[in-house]
């Protein structure tokens, strides 16, 4: 869908590495077989190699290279909570981590919203929307939104993309996007 909108897409997929062997499956190109042959798509699986936070050590450098190669949309598929945060054992700690992640979200997407999962996905969407209302408005002055979608049927994908565009319009309009990018660049230097 992204390339049909005349964008070039890079997908940087970070796979969890085993604490025992250090290995990663790196099967993302196989999983994304239908788009991996598209000349406007670049898929790069990387092992987390013990890096916490869901990204690999060289993710920032890879983003810069993708931008220099003309990719204007970059998805970073991070290691999920529970895949790398192996020190977490109790439900309470896990909820604390989820809350921290929710406070950072600009958009949340409940995937696999099809078939028997559709009702559960809509319920999760409602619950997350309610939870997000409890947080103060972030520095961006953007109230995070929740969407559902299905990669199988394509349902909801256009709405998710529209939400991304609305977020960009909002944060570019109020100057937050540039402010945040400058802060990120300073951090990575």
GROMACS .gro file of C-alpha atoms in nm:
model
  189
    1UNK     CA    1   0.000   0.000   0.000
    2UNK     CA    2   0.280   0.243   0.090
    3UNK     CA    3   0.458   0.198  -0.243
    4UNK     CA    4   0.129   0.237  -0.431
    5UNK     CA    5   0.120   0.590  -0.281
    6UNK     CA    6   0.454   0.658  -0.458
    7UNK     CA    7   0.672   0.613  -0.153
    8UNK     CA    8   0.987   0.406  -0.120
    9UNK     CA    9   0.972   0.185   0.189
   10UNK     CA   10   1.251   0.048   0.405
   11UNK     CA   11   1.163  -0.208   0.672
   12UNK     CA   12   1.423  -0.247   0.944
   13UNK     CA   13   1.319  -0.556   1.137
   14UNK     CA   14   1.491  -0.629   1.466
   15UNK     CA   15   1.473  -0.990   1.582
   16UNK     CA   16   1.540  -1.096   1.940
   17UNK     CA   17   1.868  -1.275   1.996
   18UNK     CA   18   1.890  -1.580   2.217
   19UNK     CA   19   2.054  -1.516   2.552
   20UNK     CA   20   2.201  -1.867   2.536
   21UNK     CA   21   2.331  -1.898   2.180
   22UNK     CA   22   2.328  -1.533   2.068
   23UNK     CA   23   2.152  -1.637   1.746
   24UNK     CA   24   1.847  -1.483   1.578
   25UNK     CA   25   1.607  -1.632   1.324
   26UNK     CA   26   1.606  -1.327   1.090
   27UNK     CA   27   1.312  -1.465   0.892
   28UNK     CA   28   1.152  -1.133   0.804
   29UNK     CA   29   1.228  -1.143   0.431
   30UNK     CA   30   1.062  -1.483   0.417
   31UNK     CA   31   0.764  -1.358   0.618
   32UNK     CA   32   0.733  -1.051   0.390
   33UNK     CA   33   0.778  -1.252   0.071
   34UNK     CA   34   0.505  -1.068  -0.121
   35UNK     CA   35   0.681  -0.731  -0.089
   36UNK     CA   36   1.046  -0.836  -0.075
   37UNK     CA   37   1.070  -0.850  -0.457
   38UNK     CA   38   0.932  -0.495  -0.496
   39UNK     CA   39   1.215  -0.266  -0.616
   40UNK     CA   40   1.072   0.018  -0.402
   41UNK     CA   41   1.102  -0.190  -0.084
   42UNK     CA   42   1.414  -0.270   0.117
   43UNK     CA   43   1.393  -0.519   0.404
   44UNK     CA   44   1.682  -0.553   0.647
   45UNK     CA   45   1.652  -0.801   0.935
   46UNK     CA   46   1.904  -0.745   1.216
   47UNK     CA   47   1.963  -0.928   1.544
   48UNK     CA   48   1.909  -0.731   1.865
   49UNK     CA   49   2.233  -0.886   1.993
   50UNK     CA   50   2.146  -0.809   2.352
   51UNK     CA   51   2.056  -0.443   2.296
   52UNK     CA   52   1.762  -0.348   2.513
   53UNK     CA   53   1.491  -0.111   2.398
   54UNK     CA   54   1.384  -0.318   2.100
   55UNK     CA   55   1.638  -0.194   1.845
   56UNK     CA   56   1.980  -0.308   1.728
   57UNK     CA   57   2.304  -0.121   1.793
   58UNK     CA   58   2.335   0.024   1.441
   59UNK     CA   59   1.968   0.107   1.379
   60UNK     CA   60   2.030   0.484   1.369
   61UNK     CA   61   2.309   0.446   1.112
   62UNK     CA   62   2.090   0.216   0.903
   63UNK     CA   63   1.811   0.477   0.905
   64UNK     CA   64   2.052   0.742   0.777
   65UNK     CA   65   2.173   0.509   0.499
   66UNK     CA   66   1.815   0.427   0.397
   67UNK     CA   67   1.727   0.797   0.381
   68UNK     CA   68   2.039   0.864   0.172
   69UNK     CA   69   1.935   0.582  -0.065
   70UNK     CA   70   1.600   0.756  -0.126
   71UNK     CA   71   1.370   0.563   0.106
   72UNK     CA   72   1.122   0.820   0.238
   73UNK     CA   73   0.922   0.587   0.463
   74UNK     CA   74   1.108   0.374   0.716
   75UNK     CA   75   0.935   0.121   0.938
   76UNK     CA   76   1.132  -0.007   1.235
   77UNK     CA   77   0.984  -0.332   1.360
   78UNK     CA   78   1.122  -0.350   1.711
   79UNK     CA   79   1.161  -0.643   1.943
   80UNK     CA   80   0.843  -0.660   2.148
   81UNK     CA   81   0.816  -0.646   2.524
   82UNK     CA   82   0.851  -1.001   2.647
   83UNK     CA   83   1.084  -1.100   2.363
   84UNK     CA   84   1.389  -0.916   2.492
   85UNK     CA   85   1.299  -0.804   2.842
   86UNK     CA   86   1.364  -1.147   2.990
   87UNK     CA   87   1.430  -1.002   3.335
   88UNK     CA   88   1.059  -0.930   3.368
   89UNK     CA   89   0.880  -1.206   3.553
   90UNK     CA   90   0.573  -1.075   3.735
   91UNK     CA   91   0.259  -0.930   3.585
   92UNK     CA   92   0.295  -0.603   3.776
   93UNK     CA   93   0.638  -0.528   3.628
   94UNK     CA   94   0.512  -0.612   3.281
   95UNK     CA   95   0.222  -0.372   3.322
   96UNK     CA   96   0.468  -0.101   3.424
   97UNK     CA   97   0.668  -0.159   3.107
   98UNK     CA   98   0.351  -0.151   2.896
   99UNK     CA   99   0.245   0.174   3.061
  100UNK     CA  100   0.582   0.328   2.979
  101UNK     CA  101   0.543   0.221   2.617
  102UNK     CA  102   0.188   0.354   2.601
  103UNK     CA  103   0.307   0.694   2.724
  104UNK     CA  104   0.548   0.710   2.428
  105UNK     CA  105   0.296   0.610   2.159
  106UNK     CA  106   0.169   0.850   1.895
  107UNK     CA  107  -0.048   0.585   1.731
  108UNK     CA  108  -0.132   0.234   1.842
  109UNK     CA  109  -0.234  -0.034   1.595
  110UNK     CA  110  -0.406  -0.354   1.698
  111UNK     CA  111  -0.316  -0.603   1.425
  112UNK     CA  112  -0.472  -0.930   1.313
  113UNK     CA  113  -0.819  -0.768   1.326
  114UNK     CA  114  -0.990  -1.026   1.110
  115UNK     CA  115  -1.189  -1.349   1.135
  116UNK     CA  116  -1.240  -1.470   1.490
  117UNK     CA  117  -1.001  -1.202   1.621
  118UNK     CA  118  -1.207  -0.907   1.497
  119UNK     CA  119  -1.422  -0.875   1.811
  120UNK     CA  120  -1.118  -0.909   2.039
  121UNK     CA  121  -0.927  -0.649   1.838
  122UNK     CA  122  -1.215  -0.400   1.858
  123UNK     CA  123  -1.242  -0.461   2.233
  124UNK     CA  124  -0.868  -0.404   2.274
  125UNK     CA  125  -0.898  -0.083   2.070
  126UNK     CA  126  -1.171   0.048   2.301
  127UNK     CA  127  -0.970  -0.043   2.610
  128UNK     CA  128  -0.652   0.124   2.482
  129UNK     CA  129  -0.846   0.436   2.377
  130UNK     CA  130  -0.986   0.461   2.729
  131UNK     CA  131  -0.645   0.407   2.888
  132UNK     CA  132  -0.479   0.670   2.669
  133UNK     CA  133  -0.731   0.931   2.785
  134UNK     CA  134  -0.585   0.898   3.136
  135UNK     CA  135  -0.243   1.026   3.031
  136UNK     CA  136  -0.166   1.397   3.009
  137UNK     CA  137  -0.134   1.550   2.663
  138UNK     CA  138   0.223   1.484   2.542
  139UNK     CA  139   0.473   1.751   2.444
  140UNK     CA  140   0.367   1.712   2.079
  141UNK     CA  141   0.013   1.825   2.176
  142UNK     CA  142  -0.115   1.523   1.981
  143UNK     CA  143  -0.366   1.293   2.148
  144UNK     CA  144  -0.258   0.937   2.055
  145UNK     CA  145  -0.506   0.740   1.847
  146UNK     CA  146  -0.580   0.369   1.828
  147UNK     CA  147  -0.654   0.175   1.511
  148UNK     CA  148  -0.720  -0.184   1.408
  149UNK     CA  149  -0.602  -0.347   1.087
  150UNK     CA  150  -0.552  -0.676   0.912
  151UNK     CA  151  -0.254  -0.753   0.691
  152UNK     CA  152  -0.449  -1.050   0.552
  153UNK     CA  153  -0.760  -0.861   0.437
  154UNK     CA  154  -0.611  -0.511   0.419
  155UNK     CA  155  -0.890  -0.376   0.638
  156UNK     CA  156  -0.792  -0.065   0.831
  157UNK     CA  157  -0.459  -0.006   0.654
  158UNK     CA  158  -0.576   0.313   0.481
  159UNK     CA  159  -0.703   0.451   0.813
  160UNK     CA  160  -0.369   0.377   0.981
  161UNK     CA  161  -0.180   0.555   0.702
  162UNK     CA  162  -0.419   0.851   0.722
  163UNK     CA  163  -0.347   0.867   1.097
  164UNK     CA  164   0.029   0.873   1.026
  165UNK     CA  165  -0.022   1.160   0.780
  166UNK     CA  166  -0.241   1.352   1.028
  167UNK     CA  167   0.024   1.309   1.299
  168UNK     CA  168   0.293   1.440   1.064
  169UNK     CA  169   0.078   1.737   0.959
  170UNK     CA  170   0.003   1.820   1.322
  171UNK     CA  171   0.360   1.794   1.451
  172UNK     CA  172   0.515   1.967   1.151
  173UNK     CA  173   0.257   2.245   1.182
  174UNK     CA  174   0.333   2.316   1.548
  175UNK     CA  175   0.711   2.274   1.514
  176UNK     CA  176   0.734   1.965   1.735
  177UNK     CA  177   0.854   1.738   1.452
  178UNK     CA  178   1.165   1.949   1.382
  179UNK     CA  179   1.227   2.004   1.756
  180UNK     CA  180   1.210   1.630   1.822
  181UNK     CA  181   1.430   1.543   1.523
  182UNK     CA  182   1.693   1.793   1.645
  183UNK     CA  183   1.678   1.637   1.993
  184UNK     CA  184   1.721   1.288   1.843
  185UNK     CA  185   2.017   1.401   1.633
  186UNK     CA  186   2.183   1.553   1.940
  187UNK     CA  187   2.125   1.232   2.136
  188UNK     CA  188   2.278   1.014   1.863
  189UNK     CA  189   2.582   1.239   1.825
   0.00000   0.00000   0.00000
